[in-house]
Short mmCIF file of C-alpha atoms in Angstrom, two decimals:
data_model
loop_
_atom_site.label_atom_id
_atom_site.label_comp_id
_atom_site.label_asym_id
_atom_site.label_seq_id
_atom_site.Cartn_x
_atom_site.Cartn_y
_atom_site.Cartn_z
CA MET A 1 36.49 -32.11 49.94
CA ASN A 2 35.75 -34.62 47.36
CA PRO A 3 39.59 -35.50 45.63
CA GLY A 4 37.96 -36.13 42.56
CA ASN A 5 36.10 -32.43 41.75
CA PRO A 6 37.91 -29.97 40.08
CA PHE A 7 36.56 -26.90 41.59
CA PRO A 8 37.94 -27.83 45.39
CA TYR A 9 35.70 -25.82 47.42
CA SER A 10 32.55 -26.23 48.69
CA PRO A 11 29.03 -26.39 47.08
CA SER A 12 28.06 -23.18 49.05
CA ALA A 13 31.74 -21.24 47.13
CA ARG A 14 30.90 -22.60 43.84
CA ARG A 15 27.34 -20.63 44.25
CA LEU A 16 29.00 -17.66 45.15
CA VAL A 17 31.34 -18.46 42.29
CA ALA A 18 29.13 -18.23 39.84
CA GLY A 19 27.26 -15.83 41.11
CA ALA A 20 30.50 -13.80 40.71
CA GLY A 21 30.26 -14.98 37.02
CA LEU A 22 27.24 -13.38 36.22
CA VAL A 23 28.50 -10.32 37.50
CA VAL A 24 31.50 -10.44 34.94
CA ALA A 25 28.88 -11.38 32.51
CA ALA A 26 26.58 -8.22 32.79
CA LEU A 27 29.61 -5.87 32.91
CA LEU A 28 30.87 -7.11 29.61
CA PHE A 29 27.11 -7.35 27.67
CA PRO A 30 25.82 -4.16 29.47
CA ALA A 31 22.33 -4.34 29.76
CA HIS A 32 21.69 -1.89 26.68
CA PHE A 33 23.66 -4.50 24.41
CA ALA A 34 20.96 -5.86 21.66
CA GLY A 35 22.03 -7.25 18.29
CA ALA A 36 18.68 -7.52 16.72
CA TRP A 37 16.82 -4.38 15.36
CA VAL A 38 12.98 -4.81 14.40
CA LEU A 39 11.26 -3.55 10.87
CA SER A 40 7.85 -4.23 11.23
CA ILE A 41 5.60 -4.85 8.51
CA SER A 42 1.66 -5.19 8.65
CA ALA A 43 -0.69 -7.04 6.37
CA GLY A 44 -1.16 -5.37 2.87
CA PRO A 45 -4.23 -3.08 3.23
CA LYS A 46 -7.84 -3.58 2.56
CA ALA A 47 -9.05 -2.15 -0.37
CA LEU A 48 -11.58 -1.87 -3.39
CA PHE A 49 -12.24 -0.31 -6.84
CA LEU A 50 -15.10 -0.32 -8.77
CA GLN A 51 -15.50 1.75 -11.84
CA VAL A 52 -18.97 2.08 -14.03
CA GLY A 53 -18.35 4.55 -17.08
CA ASN A 54 -15.91 6.94 -16.39
CA GLY A 55 -13.74 6.67 -13.81
CA SER A 56 -10.39 8.24 -12.19
CA TYR A 57 -7.08 7.15 -11.60
CA SER A 58 -4.07 8.27 -10.96
CA GLY A 59 -2.20 7.30 -13.97
CA THR A 60 -2.61 3.12 -14.28
CA TYR A 61 -2.02 0.04 -12.01
CA GLN A 62 0.63 -0.97 -13.94
CA SER A 63 2.61 2.33 -13.47
CA GLY A 64 1.73 2.37 -9.72
CA GLY A 65 -1.40 4.60 -9.64
CA THR A 66 -3.73 3.82 -7.08
CA PRO A 67 -7.92 4.83 -7.38
CA LEU A 68 -9.26 8.59 -7.06
CA ASN A 69 -12.75 9.19 -6.81
CA ASN A 70 -14.73 10.19 -9.55
CA ALA A 71 -18.68 11.13 -8.73
CA THR A 72 -19.85 11.10 -12.24
CA ILE A 73 -22.54 9.52 -13.34
CA ASN A 74 -23.41 8.04 -17.00
CA THR A 75 -26.78 8.41 -18.68
CA VAL A 76 -27.42 5.39 -21.33
CA SER A 77 -30.34 6.04 -22.99
CA VAL A 78 -32.59 5.13 -26.19
CA GLU A 79 -35.10 7.65 -28.83
CA VAL A 80 -37.45 4.51 -30.05
CA PRO A 81 -39.32 5.60 -33.21
CA ALA A 82 -43.12 6.00 -32.90
CA SER A 83 -43.56 3.33 -35.41
CA ALA A 84 -40.97 1.19 -33.75
CA VAL A 85 -42.45 1.11 -30.07
CA GLY A 86 -43.91 -2.18 -28.39
CA THR A 87 -42.92 -3.85 -31.87
CA GLY A 88 -40.59 -6.64 -29.65
CA THR A 89 -37.92 -5.15 -31.31
CA ALA A 90 -34.52 -4.39 -29.35
CA GLN A 91 -33.37 -0.45 -29.56
CA GLN A 92 -30.04 -0.66 -28.90
CA MET A 93 -28.56 1.85 -26.56
CA THR A 94 -25.98 4.58 -26.52
CA SER A 95 -24.50 6.21 -23.61
CA ASP A 96 -22.79 9.53 -22.89
CA SER A 97 -19.56 7.63 -21.58
CA THR A 98 -16.00 8.61 -23.04
CA GLN A 99 -14.12 5.83 -20.97
CA SER A 100 -12.19 3.56 -23.47
CA VAL A 101 -9.09 2.61 -21.67
CA SER A 102 -8.03 0.41 -18.39
CA PHE A 103 -6.48 1.85 -16.18
CA TYR A 104 -4.78 -1.47 -15.24
CA ASP A 105 -2.14 -0.57 -18.46
CA ASN A 106 -4.34 2.06 -20.20
CA PHE A 107 -5.43 -0.41 -23.01
CA VAL A 108 -8.34 0.76 -24.93
CA VAL A 109 -10.56 -2.01 -23.84
CA CYS A 110 -14.32 -0.33 -24.73
CA ASN A 111 -15.25 1.52 -27.38
CA PRO A 112 -17.87 4.40 -26.01
CA PRO A 113 -20.47 5.75 -26.78
CA SER A 114 -22.25 2.38 -27.20
CA GLN A 115 -19.90 0.29 -24.73
CA VAL A 116 -19.79 1.07 -20.71
CA TYR A 117 -16.91 0.37 -19.54
CA ILE A 118 -17.30 -1.62 -15.79
CA GLY A 119 -14.54 -3.32 -13.98
CA GLY A 120 -12.65 -3.34 -10.79
CA TRP A 121 -10.75 -5.04 -8.37
CA VAL A 122 -10.34 -5.88 -4.23
CA ARG A 123 -7.52 -6.61 -2.11
CA THR A 124 -7.67 -8.40 1.37
CA PRO A 125 -5.16 -8.86 3.98
CA ASN A 126 -3.52 -11.60 3.18
CA GLY A 127 -5.04 -11.77 -0.42
CA SER A 128 -7.84 -14.12 -0.40
CA GLY A 129 -11.11 -13.72 -0.23
CA SER A 130 -13.82 -11.62 -3.06
CA GLY A 131 -15.50 -9.39 -3.24
CA THR A 132 -19.45 -9.30 -4.77
CA LEU A 133 -20.42 -6.84 -7.62
CA SER A 134 -24.12 -6.64 -7.94
CA VAL A 135 -26.31 -3.77 -8.96
CA ASN A 136 -29.94 -2.64 -7.99
CA SER A 137 -32.56 -1.93 -10.58
CA SER A 138 -35.67 -1.62 -8.24
CA SER A 139 -36.92 1.75 -9.22
CA PRO A 140 -38.38 2.06 -12.55
CA MET A 141 -37.80 4.29 -15.41
CA THR A 142 -40.32 7.04 -14.50
CA SER A 143 -41.82 9.65 -17.13
CA LEU A 144 -41.90 13.10 -15.16
CA THR A 145 -44.55 14.21 -17.10
CA THR A 146 -47.32 11.08 -17.48
CA GLY A 147 -45.89 9.47 -14.16
CA THR A 148 -46.11 6.58 -16.32
CA GLN A 149 -42.84 3.64 -15.67
CA ILE A 150 -41.40 0.76 -17.60
CA PRO A 151 -39.86 -1.82 -15.68
CA PHE A 152 -35.63 -2.13 -15.42
CA THR A 153 -36.31 -5.56 -16.53
CA GLN A 154 -37.11 -4.14 -20.38
CA ILE A 155 -32.90 -3.44 -20.34
CA SER A 156 -30.49 -6.11 -21.03
CA TRP A 157 -26.73 -5.84 -21.75
CA THR A 158 -24.01 -7.48 -23.61
CA SER A 159 -20.66 -8.00 -22.50
CA THR A 160 -17.18 -8.34 -24.17
CA ALA A 161 -13.75 -5.79 -24.06
CA ASN A 162 -11.19 -5.88 -26.84
CA GLY A 163 -8.55 -7.80 -26.39
CA ASN A 164 -11.19 -10.69 -24.29
CA ALA A 165 -13.74 -11.70 -25.77
CA THR A 166 -14.77 -13.88 -23.26
CA ALA A 167 -16.40 -11.76 -20.71
CA ASP A 168 -15.47 -11.70 -17.10
CA ILE A 169 -18.94 -9.97 -16.07
CA PRO A 170 -21.90 -12.36 -18.27
CA ALA A 171 -24.52 -10.90 -19.94
CA GLY A 172 -27.54 -10.13 -18.95
CA SER A 173 -30.68 -7.97 -18.17
CA PHE A 174 -31.76 -6.34 -14.70
CA ASN A 175 -34.60 -7.83 -12.72
CA GLY A 176 -36.11 -4.89 -11.42
CA ALA A 177 -34.65 -5.87 -7.73
CA THR A 178 -30.53 -6.74 -6.44
CA GLN A 179 -28.70 -9.39 -8.17
CA ALA A 180 -25.27 -10.36 -8.20
CA LEU A 181 -23.29 -10.18 -11.02
CA ARG A 182 -19.64 -11.49 -10.65
CA VAL A 183 -17.63 -12.80 -7.71
CA ILE A 184 -14.32 -10.75 -8.05
CA ALA A 185 -11.93 -13.21 -6.13
CA ALA A 186 -8.71 -10.76 -4.55
CA ASN A 187 -6.07 -9.63 -6.90
CA THR A 188 -7.75 -9.62 -9.90
CA TRP A 189 -8.79 -7.13 -12.02
CA VAL A 190 -12.01 -7.62 -13.54
CA GLU A 191 -13.80 -5.40 -16.09
CA ASN A 192 -15.56 -5.85 -19.31
CA CYS A 193 -17.91 -2.71 -21.37
CA PHE A 194 -21.71 -3.41 -21.51
CA THR A 195 -23.57 -2.61 -24.68
CA PHE A 196 -27.25 -1.89 -23.44
CA PHE A 197 -30.43 -3.04 -24.95
CA TYR A 198 -34.02 -2.29 -24.85
CA ALA A 199 -36.55 -5.07 -25.21
CA ASN A 200 -39.31 -2.53 -26.43
CA THR A 201 -41.91 -4.88 -25.74
CA THR A 202 -44.96 -2.70 -24.63
CA VAL A 203 -46.28 -0.31 -25.67
CA VAL A 204 -45.82 2.77 -23.91
CA THR A 205 -46.98 6.31 -23.27
CA ALA A 206 -45.13 8.53 -25.35
CA ALA A 207 -42.97 10.42 -23.05
CA THR A 208 -39.08 10.27 -21.34
CA TYR A 209 -38.47 7.83 -19.14
CA THR A 210 -35.27 8.05 -16.60
CA GLY A 211 -34.41 6.22 -14.03
CA GLN A 212 -30.69 4.64 -12.07
CA VAL A 213 -29.36 1.46 -11.27
CA THR A 214 -26.66 1.79 -9.08
CA TYR A 215 -23.50 -0.64 -9.28
CA SER A 216 -21.80 -2.31 -5.72
CA LEU A 217 -18.75 -3.79 -5.25
CA VAL A 218 -19.15 -5.35 -1.49
CA LEU A 219 -15.92 -6.62 0.65
CA PRO A 220 -16.53 -8.35 3.18
CA MET B 1 39.00 -21.82 51.84
CA SER B 2 39.05 -18.29 50.79
CA ALA B 3 41.89 -18.68 48.30
CA HIS B 4 40.81 -21.67 46.72
CA LEU B 5 37.36 -19.41 46.13
CA LEU B 6 39.43 -16.37 44.54
CA LEU B 7 41.42 -19.06 42.20
CA ALA B 8 38.08 -20.49 41.05
CA GLY B 9 36.74 -17.03 40.52
CA CYS B 10 40.15 -16.05 38.38
CA ARG B 11 39.37 -18.87 36.17
CA ILE B 12 35.40 -18.39 35.62
CA VAL B 13 36.36 -14.77 34.78
CA TRP B 14 39.03 -16.07 32.36
CA VAL B 15 36.62 -18.32 30.67
CA LEU B 16 34.19 -15.38 29.97
CA ALA B 17 36.64 -13.32 28.50
CA ALA B 18 37.78 -15.74 26.15
CA LEU B 19 34.27 -16.50 25.37
CA PHE B 20 33.25 -13.02 24.74
CA ALA B 21 36.21 -10.63 24.62
CA PRO B 22 35.79 -10.61 20.73
CA GLU B 23 40.04 -8.30 20.37
CA ASP B 24 40.84 -11.51 21.74
CA ALA B 25 39.96 -13.98 19.63
CA ALA B 26 41.09 -15.48 15.95
CA ALA B 27 38.82 -15.32 13.11
CA ALA B 28 35.30 -15.85 13.95
CA THR B 29 32.06 -13.98 13.78
CA TYR B 30 30.47 -12.09 15.97
CA VAL B 31 26.82 -10.25 16.54
CA VAL B 32 27.55 -6.43 16.93
CA ASP B 33 25.88 -4.26 19.02
CA ASP B 34 23.47 -2.34 17.33
CA SER B 35 21.48 -0.91 20.39
CA GLY B 36 21.93 2.61 19.30
CA THR B 37 20.22 2.10 16.24
CA ILE B 38 17.44 4.38 15.94
CA PRO B 39 14.49 3.84 15.78
CA TYR B 40 14.84 0.34 17.06
CA GLU B 41 11.85 -1.16 16.21
CA ALA B 42 10.58 0.89 13.12
CA GLN B 43 7.19 0.37 11.26
CA ALA B 44 7.41 0.22 7.79
CA PRO B 45 3.50 0.50 6.86
CA THR B 46 2.74 -2.07 3.36
CA ARG B 47 1.18 -1.33 0.13
CA TRP B 48 0.38 -4.23 -3.08
CA ARG B 49 3.15 -3.77 -5.11
CA THR B 50 1.73 -3.18 -8.94
CA ALA B 51 3.53 -5.87 -11.18
CA THR B 52 0.85 -6.66 -13.67
CA GLY B 53 0.41 -10.63 -14.98
CA PRO B 54 -1.27 -13.17 -17.40
CA ASN B 55 -5.54 -12.01 -17.38
CA ARG B 56 -5.09 -9.20 -15.19
CA GLN B 57 -3.63 -10.31 -12.09
CA MET B 58 -2.50 -8.08 -9.94
CA SER B 59 0.66 -8.18 -7.89
CA SER B 60 0.01 -10.74 -4.57
CA GLU B 61 3.25 -9.24 -2.93
CA ILE B 62 3.26 -6.21 -0.59
CA GLU B 63 6.59 -4.02 0.11
CA GLY B 64 7.05 -1.22 3.24
CA ALA B 65 9.54 0.77 3.65
CA ALA B 66 11.32 2.35 6.95
CA SER B 67 14.47 5.26 7.01
CA VAL B 68 16.23 3.53 9.83
CA ASN B 69 20.10 5.51 11.44
CA VAL B 70 21.44 2.73 12.08
CA ARG B 71 24.97 3.17 14.65
CA LEU B 72 27.20 0.04 15.32
CA ASN B 73 29.22 -0.58 18.04
CA VAL B 74 32.05 -2.03 16.96
CA GLN B 75 34.48 -0.36 19.47
CA PRO B 76 36.05 -4.49 20.14
CA TRP B 77 36.99 -4.84 16.69
CA GLN B 78 38.55 -1.64 16.38
CA ASN B 79 42.43 -1.57 14.50
CA ARG B 80 40.84 -4.55 12.99
CA ASN B 81 40.10 -6.02 9.85
CA GLY B 82 36.68 -6.83 9.37
CA ARG B 83 33.64 -7.55 7.49
CA ILE B 84 30.50 -6.74 8.49
CA TYR B 85 27.14 -8.07 7.07
CA LEU B 86 23.84 -7.11 7.47
CA ALA B 87 21.17 -10.90 8.14
CA LEU B 88 17.91 -12.05 8.44
CA PRO B 89 16.80 -15.09 9.88
CA GLN B 90 14.65 -17.41 7.50
CA GLN B 91 10.53 -16.05 8.39
CA PRO B 92 7.50 -18.39 8.91
CA ILE B 93 5.69 -15.93 5.99
CA GLY B 94 8.76 -17.19 3.33
CA VAL B 95 10.39 -15.42 1.41
CA VAL B 96 10.93 -11.75 2.03
CA ASN B 97 13.45 -9.79 -0.19
CA VAL B 98 15.42 -6.56 1.09
CA GLU B 99 16.79 -3.76 -0.23
CA TRP B 100 18.83 -0.77 1.09
CA ALA B 101 20.50 2.08 -0.08
CA THR B 102 22.59 3.99 2.52
CA GLN B 103 24.47 7.25 2.48
CA GLY B 104 27.68 6.11 1.77
CA ARG B 105 29.44 4.92 5.29
CA LEU B 106 28.21 1.72 4.72
CA LEU B 107 27.08 -0.63 1.23
CA PRO B 108 23.83 -0.79 -0.17
CA GLY B 109 22.56 -3.76 -1.08
CA LYS B 110 19.95 -6.52 -0.59
CA LEU B 111 19.42 -9.62 0.31
CA GLN B 112 16.34 -12.72 1.20
CA SER B 113 15.67 -14.01 4.58
CA GLY B 114 17.87 -16.65 5.65
CA GLU B 115 21.29 -14.35 3.93
CA ARG B 116 23.22 -12.23 4.62
CA THR B 117 25.08 -9.44 2.51
CA LEU B 118 28.16 -7.23 3.38
CA VAL B 119 28.24 -3.94 4.15
CA PHE B 120 31.28 -2.88 5.34
CA ALA B 121 34.58 -4.31 4.69
CA GLY B 122 38.28 -2.71 5.61
CA PRO B 123 39.64 -1.81 8.99
CA ILE B 124 37.89 -0.15 11.95
CA ARG B 125 39.35 2.87 12.99
CA THR B 126 36.32 3.74 14.68
CA ALA B 127 34.28 2.98 17.95
CA PHE B 128 31.01 3.32 16.08
CA LEU B 129 29.78 3.05 12.39
CA GLU B 130 26.45 5.06 11.67
CA ASP B 131 24.66 5.22 8.35
CA ASN B 132 20.80 6.11 7.56
CA LEU B 133 19.61 3.37 5.80
CA ALA B 134 16.47 3.16 3.79
CA VAL B 135 14.80 -0.04 3.56
CA ARG B 136 12.72 -1.61 1.63
CA VAL B 137 10.76 -4.66 2.02
CA VAL B 138 9.13 -7.06 -0.40
CA ALA B 139 6.68 -9.97 1.36
CA ASP B 140 3.93 -12.38 -0.04
CA GLY B 141 1.04 -10.83 1.06
CA ARG B 142 -1.22 -14.02 0.81
CA ARG B 143 1.52 -15.08 3.39
CA VAL B 144 1.05 -11.85 6.34
CA ASN B 145 -2.28 -12.10 8.25
CA ALA B 146 -0.84 -9.64 10.95
CA THR B 147 1.65 -7.26 11.57
CA GLN B 148 5.39 -9.67 11.41
CA ARG B 149 8.28 -8.39 13.05
CA LEU B 150 11.32 -8.51 11.31
CA GLN B 151 14.19 -8.93 13.11
CA PHE B 152 17.76 -7.88 11.47
CA HIS B 153 20.88 -8.01 12.86
CA PHE B 154 24.70 -7.45 12.30
CA GLU B 155 26.95 -9.61 12.28
CA ILE B 156 31.28 -8.98 12.03
CA ASP B 157 34.38 -11.69 10.64
CA VAL B 158 36.80 -10.60 12.02
CA ASP B 159 40.56 -11.71 10.77
#
């Protein structure tokens, strides 16, 4: 026995005591003892919203609203007087859109029917990244009676908004294919009001020409 | 040898009892056994908050909510005065704001990660304290890439 050892028993006895100590501790802290309940939160959900013309929202974003589906396809049109056909004088178009307010905060941003609302946003799980707003105009406007066509390259637009003269989505012209209009960063509501113009640079057969462009917002 | 062993064993038990038996301790802070809480691991689905900002910014904060039936085993401090706190350690995802409502047995309140907030003060007359907490958590969604486990705990200061 080592006289300097405060525990006057053999190493094997010490191991036994240590074992007994563990048993006592287990009795004082039963197996189910715990002191940390857990609340798990997930990353923010991935989402996007795109509105062209009339749209729907449950209230406004500002009031906690969320996007709703709206299948409306608005029409933009112009009737060119016979005397003006092909003169190169651009013809302002009008629409059947009634969307004047932004669902961000109900502010009147557009003046329909001459202006068509276009806006959207994206959300990503970590709030970074972006979506791409584009438009496809590959199918030309066609007359159902004559079969003649007018390419969408004859259509251009200006872009503005009440309270925000700087265009978030730039003015431009359709290119007859798919073209990117704007990269929309996560957590930013982007919106503008488009006014469309028919270039009227060629003489076409008198008829009604119709076509459809499709706007897309893609979030990888 | 057997007498020595018995003596040594008693000393160990006494030391352990002094360390772990709070009713024998002076004023101190202890973690409260909340293992009766249901659900013990709650899921709080998140959504993006709706605060507005300049240039039509959208909030980068996410919030989640859950209902938790808290059951605290306070039997070790029964018939003593105590102050019980809800605590959340600092988190790797930055500041987490927590707010909760109660049914009245515990106090409603709020805290930021790294803090603790009082939920009970006074004499402890029962072995268990129970309440239903409606918990709402707000975090910076830009820093939450995946599911985060927020480990709360209750702690008690006894006189």
